[in-house]
mmCIF file of C-alpha atoms in Angstrom:
data_model
loop_
_atom_site.group_PDB
_atom_site.id
_atom_site.type_symbol
_atom_site.label_atom_id
_atom_site.label_comp_id
_atom_site.label_asym_id
_atom_site.label_seq_id
_atom_site.Cartn_x
_atom_site.Cartn_y
_atom_site.Cartn_z
ATOM 1 C CA MET A 1 54.580 -29.156 6.204
ATOM 2 C CA SER A 2 51.835 -29.560 8.802
ATOM 3 C CA LEU A 3 53.328 -26.645 10.694
ATOM 4 C CA ASN A 4 53.074 -24.502 7.589
ATOM 5 C CA THR A 5 49.428 -25.336 7.038
ATOM 6 C CA GLN A 6 48.738 -24.564 10.659
ATOM 7 C CA ILE A 7 50.364 -21.149 10.417
ATOM 8 C CA ASN A 8 48.536 -20.352 7.196
ATOM 9 C CA ALA A 9 45.216 -21.315 8.708
ATOM 10 C CA HIS A 10 45.693 -18.615 11.343
ATOM 11 C CA GLN A 11 46.396 -15.855 8.852
ATOM 12 C CA THR A 12 43.840 -14.095 6.741
ATOM 13 C CA THR A 13 45.948 -13.664 3.630
ATOM 14 C CA THR A 14 44.701 -11.395 0.883
ATOM 15 C CA LEU A 15 45.760 -11.728 -2.739
ATOM 16 C CA ASP A 16 48.807 -9.980 -4.158
ATOM 17 C CA THR A 17 46.880 -8.110 -6.815
ATOM 18 C CA PHE A 18 47.004 -4.523 -8.031
ATOM 19 C CA SER A 19 43.260 -4.142 -7.375
ATOM 20 C CA GLN A 20 43.623 -5.314 -3.758
ATOM 21 C CA GLY A 21 46.286 -2.608 -3.332
ATOM 22 C CA VAL A 22 43.903 -0.027 -4.751
ATOM 23 C CA LYS A 23 41.195 -1.253 -2.337
ATOM 24 C CA ASP A 24 43.511 -1.058 0.675
ATOM 25 C CA CYS A 25 44.469 2.476 -0.323
ATOM 26 C CA ILE A 26 40.880 3.754 -0.329
ATOM 27 C CA PRO A 27 40.605 4.390 3.447
ATOM 28 C CA THR A 28 43.628 6.706 3.258
ATOM 29 C CA LEU A 29 42.338 8.673 0.256
ATOM 30 C CA LEU A 30 40.257 10.991 2.410
ATOM 31 C CA GLY A 31 43.477 11.998 4.151
ATOM 32 C CA TYR A 32 45.336 12.589 0.876
ATOM 33 C CA ILE A 33 42.429 14.595 -0.529
ATOM 34 C CA SER A 34 42.068 16.787 2.598
ATOM 35 C CA ILE A 35 45.768 17.485 2.897
ATOM 36 C CA GLY A 36 46.247 17.873 -0.864
ATOM 37 C CA LEU A 37 43.409 20.411 -1.104
ATOM 38 C CA ALA A 38 44.762 22.296 1.911
ATOM 39 C CA PHE A 39 48.211 22.303 0.339
ATOM 40 C CA GLY A 40 46.936 23.613 -3.001
ATOM 41 C CA VAL A 41 45.084 26.456 -1.302
ATOM 42 C CA ILE A 42 48.070 27.429 0.836
ATOM 43 C CA ALA A 43 50.470 27.171 -2.114
ATOM 44 C CA ILE A 44 48.339 29.591 -4.154
ATOM 45 C CA THR A 45 48.453 32.108 -1.307
ATOM 46 C CA SER A 46 52.255 31.563 -1.242
ATOM 47 C CA ASN A 47 52.398 32.839 -4.843
ATOM 48 C CA LEU A 48 52.959 29.478 -6.534
ATOM 49 C CA SER A 49 51.168 28.994 -9.854
ATOM 50 C CA VAL A 50 48.824 26.036 -10.410
ATOM 51 C CA PHE A 51 51.403 24.518 -12.768
ATOM 52 C CA GLU A 52 54.072 24.810 -10.059
ATOM 53 C CA ILE A 53 51.747 23.154 -7.541
ATOM 54 C CA PHE A 54 51.203 20.295 -9.978
ATOM 55 C CA LEU A 55 54.935 19.982 -10.624
ATOM 56 C CA LEU A 56 55.839 20.067 -6.922
ATOM 57 C CA SER A 57 53.361 17.310 -6.059
ATOM 58 C CA VAL A 58 54.642 15.193 -8.985
ATOM 59 C CA LEU A 59 58.332 15.715 -8.162
ATOM 60 C CA VAL A 60 58.454 15.898 -4.363
ATOM 61 C CA TYR A 61 55.278 13.993 -3.375
ATOM 62 C CA ALA A 62 55.564 14.603 0.363
ATOM 63 C CA GLY A 63 52.936 16.547 2.303
ATOM 64 C CA SER A 64 54.885 18.115 5.134
ATOM 65 C CA ALA A 65 57.876 18.968 2.917
ATOM 66 C CA GLN A 66 55.609 20.679 0.372
ATOM 67 C CA PHE A 67 54.034 22.845 3.100
ATOM 68 C CA ILE A 68 57.469 23.778 4.410
ATOM 69 C CA PHE A 69 58.630 24.493 0.846
ATOM 70 C CA CYS A 70 55.851 27.086 0.515
ATOM 71 C CA GLY A 71 56.620 28.631 3.893
ATOM 72 C CA LEU A 72 60.309 29.023 3.119
ATOM 73 C CA TYR A 73 59.726 30.146 -0.455
ATOM 74 C CA ILE A 74 57.338 32.953 0.542
ATOM 75 C CA ALA A 75 59.780 33.954 3.309
ATOM 76 C CA GLY A 76 62.451 34.352 0.611
ATOM 77 C CA ALA A 77 64.789 31.694 2.018
ATOM 78 C CA PRO A 78 67.890 30.866 -0.099
ATOM 79 C CA PHE A 79 67.523 27.810 -2.346
ATOM 80 C CA SER A 80 70.223 25.964 -0.392
ATOM 81 C CA VAL A 81 68.188 26.339 2.816
ATOM 82 C CA ILE A 82 64.991 25.134 1.124
ATOM 83 C CA ILE A 83 66.712 22.047 -0.308
ATOM 84 C CA LEU A 84 68.534 21.210 2.939
ATOM 85 C CA THR A 85 65.320 21.588 4.976
ATOM 86 C CA THR A 86 63.415 19.373 2.521
ATOM 87 C CA PHE A 87 66.163 16.769 2.899
ATOM 88 C CA ILE A 88 65.950 16.780 6.713
ATOM 89 C CA VAL A 89 62.143 16.798 6.752
ATOM 90 C CA ASN A 90 62.023 13.774 4.433
ATOM 91 C CA LEU A 91 64.922 11.839 5.941
ATOM 92 C CA ARG A 92 62.445 9.792 8.010
ATOM 93 C CA HIS A 93 61.529 8.050 4.743
ATOM 94 C CA PHE A 94 64.955 6.404 4.902
ATOM 95 C CA LEU A 95 63.873 4.541 8.033
ATOM 96 C CA MET A 96 60.482 3.750 6.524
ATOM 97 C CA SER A 97 62.017 2.359 3.314
ATOM 98 C CA LEU A 98 64.520 0.357 5.338
ATOM 99 C CA THR A 99 61.616 -1.190 7.274
ATOM 100 C CA VAL A 100 59.590 -2.139 4.189
ATOM 101 C CA ALA A 101 62.433 -3.038 1.767
ATOM 102 C CA PRO A 102 63.535 -6.411 3.290
ATOM 103 C CA ASN A 103 60.047 -7.764 2.487
ATOM 104 C CA LEU A 104 60.323 -7.003 -1.231
ATOM 105 C CA THR A 105 63.861 -8.094 -2.177
ATOM 106 C CA ARG A 106 62.502 -10.910 -4.385
ATOM 107 C CA TYR A 107 61.489 -8.344 -7.021
ATOM 108 C CA SER A 108 63.736 -6.795 -9.709
ATOM 109 C CA PRO A 109 65.895 -3.724 -8.942
ATOM 110 C CA LEU A 110 63.721 -1.598 -11.227
ATOM 111 C CA ARG A 111 60.533 -2.555 -9.388
ATOM 112 C CA ASN A 112 62.277 -1.891 -6.070
ATOM 113 C CA ILE A 113 63.173 1.621 -7.274
ATOM 114 C CA GLY A 114 59.476 2.015 -8.058
ATOM 115 C CA PHE A 115 58.425 0.869 -4.561
ATOM 116 C CA GLY A 116 60.892 3.286 -2.959
ATOM 117 C CA THR A 117 60.079 6.266 -5.187
ATOM 118 C CA LEU A 118 56.419 6.192 -4.216
ATOM 119 C CA LEU A 119 56.851 5.477 -0.491
ATOM 120 C CA THR A 120 55.103 7.993 1.765
ATOM 121 C CA ASP A 121 54.127 8.151 5.435
ATOM 122 C CA GLU A 122 50.680 6.806 4.609
ATOM 123 C CA THR A 123 51.610 4.007 2.206
ATOM 124 C CA PHE A 124 54.296 3.013 4.717
ATOM 125 C CA GLY A 125 51.602 2.986 7.430
ATOM 126 C CA VAL A 126 49.279 0.804 5.352
ATOM 127 C CA ALA A 127 52.110 -1.554 4.323
ATOM 128 C CA VAL A 128 53.418 -2.116 7.870
ATOM 129 C CA THR A 129 49.867 -2.632 9.148
ATOM 130 C CA LYS A 130 49.432 -5.348 6.517
ATOM 131 C CA LEU A 131 52.838 -6.810 7.430
ATOM 132 C CA MET A 132 51.823 -6.897 11.080
ATOM 133 C CA LYS A 133 48.616 -8.777 10.195
ATOM 134 C CA GLU A 134 49.733 -11.062 7.368
ATOM 135 C CA LYS A 135 53.560 -11.157 7.692
ATOM 136 C CA HIS A 136 53.771 -10.721 3.932
ATOM 137 C CA ILE A 137 53.347 -8.067 1.236
ATOM 138 C CA GLY A 138 53.412 -8.475 -2.528
ATOM 139 C CA GLY A 139 54.702 -6.244 -5.300
ATOM 140 C CA ASN A 140 51.463 -5.936 -7.284
ATOM 141 C CA TRP A 141 49.620 -4.995 -4.109
ATOM 142 C CA MET A 142 52.315 -2.430 -3.295
ATOM 143 C CA ASP A 143 52.071 -0.904 -6.798
ATOM 144 C CA GLY A 144 48.273 -0.669 -6.554
ATOM 145 C CA LEU A 145 48.555 1.060 -3.193
ATOM 146 C CA ASN A 146 51.356 3.414 -4.282
ATOM 147 C CA ILE A 147 49.980 4.462 -7.652
ATOM 148 C CA THR A 148 46.470 5.123 -6.290
ATOM 149 C CA ALA A 149 47.924 7.299 -3.537
ATOM 150 C CA TYR A 150 50.267 9.133 -5.940
ATOM 151 C CA LEU A 151 47.589 10.002 -8.520
ATOM 152 C CA THR A 152 45.114 11.060 -5.818
ATOM 153 C CA TRP A 153 47.753 13.303 -4.248
ATOM 154 C CA ILE A 154 48.634 15.038 -7.532
ATOM 155 C CA ALA A 155 44.955 15.552 -8.404
ATOM 156 C CA SER A 156 44.067 16.870 -4.916
ATOM 157 C CA CYS A 157 46.962 19.333 -4.787
ATOM 158 C CA THR A 158 46.184 20.640 -8.272
ATOM 159 C CA ILE A 159 42.455 20.978 -7.593
ATOM 160 C CA GLY A 160 43.287 22.732 -4.299
ATOM 161 C CA GLY A 161 45.384 25.172 -6.329
ATOM 162 C CA LEU A 162 42.507 25.793 -8.746
ATOM 163 C CA LEU A 163 40.064 26.320 -5.860
ATOM 164 C CA GLY A 164 42.585 28.415 -3.927
ATOM 165 C CA LYS A 165 41.350 31.739 -5.214
ATOM 166 C CA TRP A 166 37.913 31.073 -3.727
ATOM 167 C CA ILE A 167 38.907 29.538 -0.384
ATOM 168 C CA PRO A 168 41.209 32.073 1.233
ATOM 169 C CA ASN A 169 41.465 30.479 4.676
ATOM 170 C CA ALA A 170 42.094 26.739 4.416
ATOM 171 C CA GLU A 171 43.344 26.282 7.972
ATOM 172 C CA SER A 172 40.019 27.208 9.542
ATOM 173 C CA TRP A 173 38.500 24.166 7.811
ATOM 174 C CA GLY A 174 40.615 21.837 9.913
ATOM 175 C CA LEU A 175 41.889 20.037 6.794
ATOM 176 C CA ASP A 176 45.507 20.220 7.965
ATOM 177 C CA PHE A 177 44.585 18.042 10.967
ATOM 178 C CA ALA A 178 43.779 15.155 8.590
ATOM 179 C CA LEU A 179 47.467 14.234 8.590
ATOM 180 C CA ILE A 180 47.697 13.891 12.375
ATOM 181 C CA ALA A 181 44.383 12.009 12.482
ATOM 182 C CA MET A 182 45.699 9.575 9.875
ATOM 183 C CA PHE A 183 48.955 8.975 11.774
ATOM 184 C CA CYS A 184 46.878 8.411 14.914
ATOM 185 C CA ALA A 185 44.664 5.813 13.202
ATOM 186 C CA LEU A 186 47.662 4.028 11.650
ATOM 187 C CA LEU A 187 49.366 3.932 15.065
ATOM 188 C CA VAL A 188 46.278 2.384 16.669
ATOM 189 C CA LEU A 189 45.948 -0.157 13.813
ATOM 190 C CA ASN A 190 49.579 -1.169 14.319
ATOM 191 C CA LEU A 191 49.107 -1.643 18.061
ATOM 192 C CA ILE A 192 45.924 -3.721 17.748
ATOM 193 C CA ASP A 193 47.625 -6.712 16.169
ATOM 194 C CA ILE A 194 50.624 -6.673 18.453
ATOM 195 C CA GLY A 195 49.357 -9.009 21.215
ATOM 196 C CA LYS A 196 48.711 -8.298 24.885
ATOM 197 C CA SER A 197 52.146 -9.002 26.364
ATOM 198 C CA LYS A 198 53.946 -6.900 23.761
ATOM 199 C CA LEU A 199 51.359 -4.128 23.978
ATOM 200 C CA MET A 200 52.504 -3.120 27.491
ATOM 201 C CA HIS A 201 56.082 -2.922 26.228
ATOM 202 C CA TYR A 202 55.001 -0.703 23.340
ATOM 203 C CA LEU A 203 52.869 1.579 25.526
ATOM 204 C CA LYS A 204 55.866 2.150 27.792
ATOM 205 C CA LEU A 205 57.956 2.967 24.724
ATOM 206 C CA ILE A 206 55.337 5.496 23.583
ATOM 207 C CA ALA A 207 55.446 7.169 27.027
ATOM 208 C CA LEU A 208 59.240 7.301 26.727
ATOM 209 C CA MET A 209 58.803 8.750 23.247
ATOM 210 C CA ALA A 210 56.774 11.661 24.679
ATOM 211 C CA ILE A 211 59.479 12.432 27.260
ATOM 212 C CA ILE A 212 62.370 12.221 24.787
ATOM 213 C CA LEU A 213 60.558 14.313 22.186
ATOM 214 C CA TYR A 214 59.768 16.952 24.805
ATOM 215 C CA ILE A 215 63.441 17.240 25.731
ATOM 216 C CA LEU A 216 64.699 17.184 22.126
ATOM 217 C CA LEU A 217 62.293 19.943 21.083
ATOM 218 C CA TYR A 218 64.335 22.347 23.209
ATOM 219 C CA PHE A 219 67.381 21.732 21.036
ATOM 220 C CA MET A 220 66.183 21.100 17.464
ATOM 221 C CA PRO A 221 63.314 21.580 15.010
ATOM 222 C CA GLY A 222 60.398 19.151 15.172
ATOM 223 C CA HIS A 223 61.157 17.006 12.115
ATOM 224 C CA LEU A 224 64.714 16.344 13.314
ATOM 225 C CA ALA A 225 63.433 15.551 16.819
ATOM 226 C CA VAL A 226 61.021 12.991 15.295
ATOM 227 C CA LEU A 227 63.880 11.263 13.501
ATOM 228 C CA ILE A 228 66.289 11.145 16.437
ATOM 229 C CA ALA A 229 63.629 10.215 19.019
ATOM 230 C CA THR A 230 62.497 7.343 16.758
ATOM 231 C CA MET A 231 66.037 5.946 16.583
ATOM 232 C CA ILE A 232 66.562 6.278 20.351
ATOM 233 C CA VAL A 233 63.246 4.686 21.322
ATOM 234 C CA ALA A 234 63.592 1.822 18.784
ATOM 235 C CA THR A 235 67.014 1.086 20.320
ATOM 236 C CA VAL A 236 65.515 1.105 23.822
ATOM 237 C CA GLY A 237 62.831 -1.219 22.456
ATOM 238 C CA VAL A 238 65.403 -3.788 21.282
ATOM 239 C CA VAL A 239 67.444 -3.555 24.520
ATOM 240 C CA THR A 240 64.418 -3.955 26.815
ATOM 241 C CA GLU A 241 62.545 -6.677 24.899
ATOM 242 C CA LYS A 242 62.086 -10.036 26.569
ATOM 243 C CA MET B 1 50.172 28.124 -15.732
ATOM 244 C CA THR B 2 53.660 29.523 -15.574
ATOM 245 C CA THR B 3 56.943 28.844 -13.909
ATOM 246 C CA THR B 4 60.553 29.938 -14.139
ATOM 247 C CA VAL B 5 63.804 28.065 -14.728
ATOM 248 C CA PRO B 6 65.150 28.763 -11.183
ATOM 249 C CA MET B 7 61.873 27.462 -9.721
ATOM 250 C CA ILE B 8 62.130 24.225 -11.730
ATOM 251 C CA LEU B 9 65.749 23.789 -10.621
ATOM 252 C CA LEU B 10 64.717 24.371 -6.999
ATOM 253 C CA MET B 11 61.962 21.753 -7.287
ATOM 254 C CA LEU B 12 64.347 19.283 -8.925
ATOM 255 C CA GLY B 13 66.814 19.814 -6.079
ATOM 256 C CA CYS B 14 64.079 19.099 -3.536
ATOM 257 C CA ALA B 15 62.949 16.079 -5.585
ATOM 258 C CA ILE B 16 66.431 14.524 -5.587
ATOM 259 C CA VAL B 17 67.003 14.929 -1.831
ATOM 260 C CA THR B 18 63.555 13.411 -1.206
ATOM 261 C CA TRP B 19 63.989 10.566 -3.674
ATOM 262 C CA LEU B 20 67.428 9.332 -2.514
ATOM 263 C CA PRO B 21 66.465 8.466 1.110
ATOM 264 C CA ARG B 22 63.371 6.678 -0.224
ATOM 265 C CA VAL B 23 65.219 4.543 -2.768
ATOM 266 C CA ILE B 24 68.659 3.871 -1.234
ATOM 267 C CA PRO B 25 67.339 1.388 1.398
ATOM 268 C CA PHE B 26 65.637 -0.661 -1.339
ATOM 269 C CA MET B 27 68.982 -0.940 -3.174
ATOM 270 C CA LEU B 28 70.940 -1.485 0.036
ATOM 271 C CA VAL B 29 69.016 -4.506 1.332
ATOM 272 C CA ARG B 30 69.443 -6.292 -2.017
ATOM 273 C CA ASN B 31 73.209 -6.260 -1.669
ATOM 274 C CA VAL B 32 73.753 -6.363 2.074
ATOM 275 C CA GLU B 33 72.134 -8.862 4.394
ATOM 276 C CA LEU B 34 71.013 -6.897 7.429
ATOM 277 C CA PRO B 35 72.175 -8.369 10.769
ATOM 278 C CA ASP B 36 69.498 -9.860 13.013
ATOM 279 C CA VAL B 37 69.769 -7.050 15.554
ATOM 280 C CA VAL B 38 69.058 -4.441 12.848
ATOM 281 C CA LEU B 39 65.994 -6.386 11.675
ATOM 282 C CA ARG B 40 64.753 -6.517 15.276
ATOM 283 C CA TRP B 41 65.402 -2.773 15.567
ATOM 284 C CA LEU B 42 63.418 -2.134 12.376
ATOM 285 C CA LYS B 43 60.405 -3.949 13.858
ATOM 286 C CA TYR B 44 60.093 -1.060 16.321
ATOM 287 C CA ILE B 45 60.270 1.653 13.675
ATOM 288 C CA PRO B 46 56.561 1.673 12.625
ATOM 289 C CA VAL B 47 55.153 2.286 16.105
ATOM 290 C CA CYS B 48 58.026 4.601 17.075
ATOM 291 C CA ILE B 49 57.845 6.828 14.015
ATOM 292 C CA LEU B 50 54.038 7.018 13.960
ATOM 293 C CA SER B 51 53.872 7.869 17.676
ATOM 294 C CA ALA B 52 56.697 10.406 17.231
ATOM 295 C CA LEU B 53 54.796 12.151 14.416
ATOM 296 C CA VAL B 54 51.591 12.263 16.476
ATOM 297 C CA ILE B 55 53.202 13.364 19.748
ATOM 298 C CA GLU B 56 55.375 16.007 18.063
ATOM 299 C CA SER B 57 52.216 17.656 16.734
ATOM 300 C CA LEU B 58 50.827 17.862 20.286
ATOM 301 C CA PHE B 59 53.739 19.992 21.493
ATOM 302 C CA ASN B 60 54.298 23.670 20.821
ATOM 303 C CA ALA B 61 57.982 24.573 20.644
ATOM 304 C CA ASP B 62 57.547 28.178 19.463
ATOM 305 C CA GLY B 63 58.200 29.819 22.840
ATOM 306 C CA SER B 64 61.167 29.548 25.208
ATOM 307 C CA ILE B 65 59.405 26.722 27.053
ATOM 308 C CA VAL B 66 57.981 23.712 25.195
ATOM 309 C CA THR B 67 54.280 23.448 26.066
ATOM 310 C CA PHE B 68 51.278 21.537 24.778
ATOM 311 C CA ASP B 69 49.644 22.676 21.572
ATOM 312 C CA TRP B 70 46.257 22.879 23.296
ATOM 313 C CA LEU B 71 44.200 23.110 20.127
ATOM 314 C CA ASN B 72 45.822 20.030 18.589
ATOM 315 C CA LEU B 73 45.575 18.202 21.921
ATOM 316 C CA ALA B 74 41.856 19.010 22.195
ATOM 317 C CA ALA B 75 41.206 17.730 18.653
ATOM 318 C CA PHE B 76 43.440 14.717 19.255
ATOM 319 C CA ILE B 77 41.331 13.313 22.127
ATOM 320 C CA PRO B 78 38.122 12.591 20.131
ATOM 321 C CA THR B 79 40.304 11.481 17.205
ATOM 322 C CA LEU B 80 42.120 8.895 19.339
ATOM 323 C CA ILE B 81 38.869 7.642 20.872
ATOM 324 C CA VAL B 82 37.337 7.107 17.424
ATOM 325 C CA ALA B 83 40.529 5.420 16.175
ATOM 326 C CA VAL B 84 40.540 2.957 19.108
ATOM 327 C CA PHE B 85 36.845 2.118 18.912
ATOM 328 C CA THR B 86 36.242 2.070 15.144
ATOM 329 C CA LYS B 87 39.728 0.972 13.978
ATOM 330 C CA SER B 88 38.815 2.834 10.795
ATOM 331 C CA LEU B 89 41.164 5.192 8.988
ATOM 332 C CA SER B 90 38.497 7.165 7.168
ATOM 333 C CA LYS B 91 36.201 7.620 10.197
ATOM 334 C CA THR B 92 39.184 8.791 12.244
ATOM 335 C CA VAL B 93 40.194 11.334 9.613
ATOM 336 C CA VAL B 94 36.628 12.696 9.340
ATOM 337 C CA VAL B 95 36.273 13.061 13.122
ATOM 338 C CA GLY B 96 39.730 14.653 13.370
ATOM 339 C CA VAL B 97 39.047 17.246 10.677
ATOM 340 C CA VAL B 98 35.541 18.049 11.967
ATOM 341 C CA SER B 99 36.813 18.361 15.568
ATOM 342 C CA MET B 100 39.534 20.745 14.441
ATOM 343 C CA ALA B 101 37.127 22.796 12.320
ATOM 344 C CA ILE B 102 34.753 23.168 15.295
ATOM 345 C CA LEU B 103 37.599 24.100 17.652
ATOM 346 C CA ARG B 104 39.005 26.695 15.235
ATOM 347 C CA TYR B 105 35.525 28.179 14.831
ATOM 348 C CA PHE B 106 35.326 28.875 18.570
ATOM 349 C CA PHE B 107 38.963 29.640 19.452
#
């Protein structure tokens, strides 16, 4: 009992409320809005209608896959190729869901389907950062985070589509870089709370990641290299931990 | 505001293959208790996958030799510095986008 109180005293635990989830989502919204707008603009130039842009962001809800969808669609790729590529590009979510899911098993199957359906790179990033800090995430918080991100994404993509006719060259605005910047910030936030002794271990793993990715990129497309390099380096992490 | 039946079917196909990998783990861990070594492995996934996504964007694999994507690398440096010093998602995103916009204006 006294041990428990001691542990709790060292953690800054926030409430498991929907509104706290919404609040924790706000810093990522700029990223969703930038990338969503950029996507809408690019999709319009790829001959998708505004309604199709809306539908794609509702149904697929994955930034990089939606961009690749447009690229393949305008190139006239067969449907089978588009679907298979989308599958491979989004397969990393399997690992992300597997990482988050063990922390939410106390909720009903239906709510768990909800958590999984709305999992993205960014909500995953925010959730694991919270897990790293507080060792705990709640379902209401997760719903607040997920639903805010989802609605913002749909709105941004659709508005980007509506604006698309007036902004012909979205790339020159640098909006596409928002995604990389967000991953970078989430990576740093995850490393901050790791502790000094573990940090060295992680930095070595990141260096190894660069080498393995470089080699893999000779043999496979980038999204597949990301997936395989992640599994290799995580395995090395477990084997080399003290 | 139009679409076609094949387009809707294509989007549904993409939706299903995106949805399954997201949801299956949530169903799986309810029924199977993951061994300790897998849980330890999963602890490394956040840092590994985030660093993989960042580093992959810094390489350019279009040619016969994989090189740096110099433009992304140049925008990445101020972005990383801001991320480390501010620990703020939104500030990092703003600096990243502005850096890239400036770089694209000149190059």
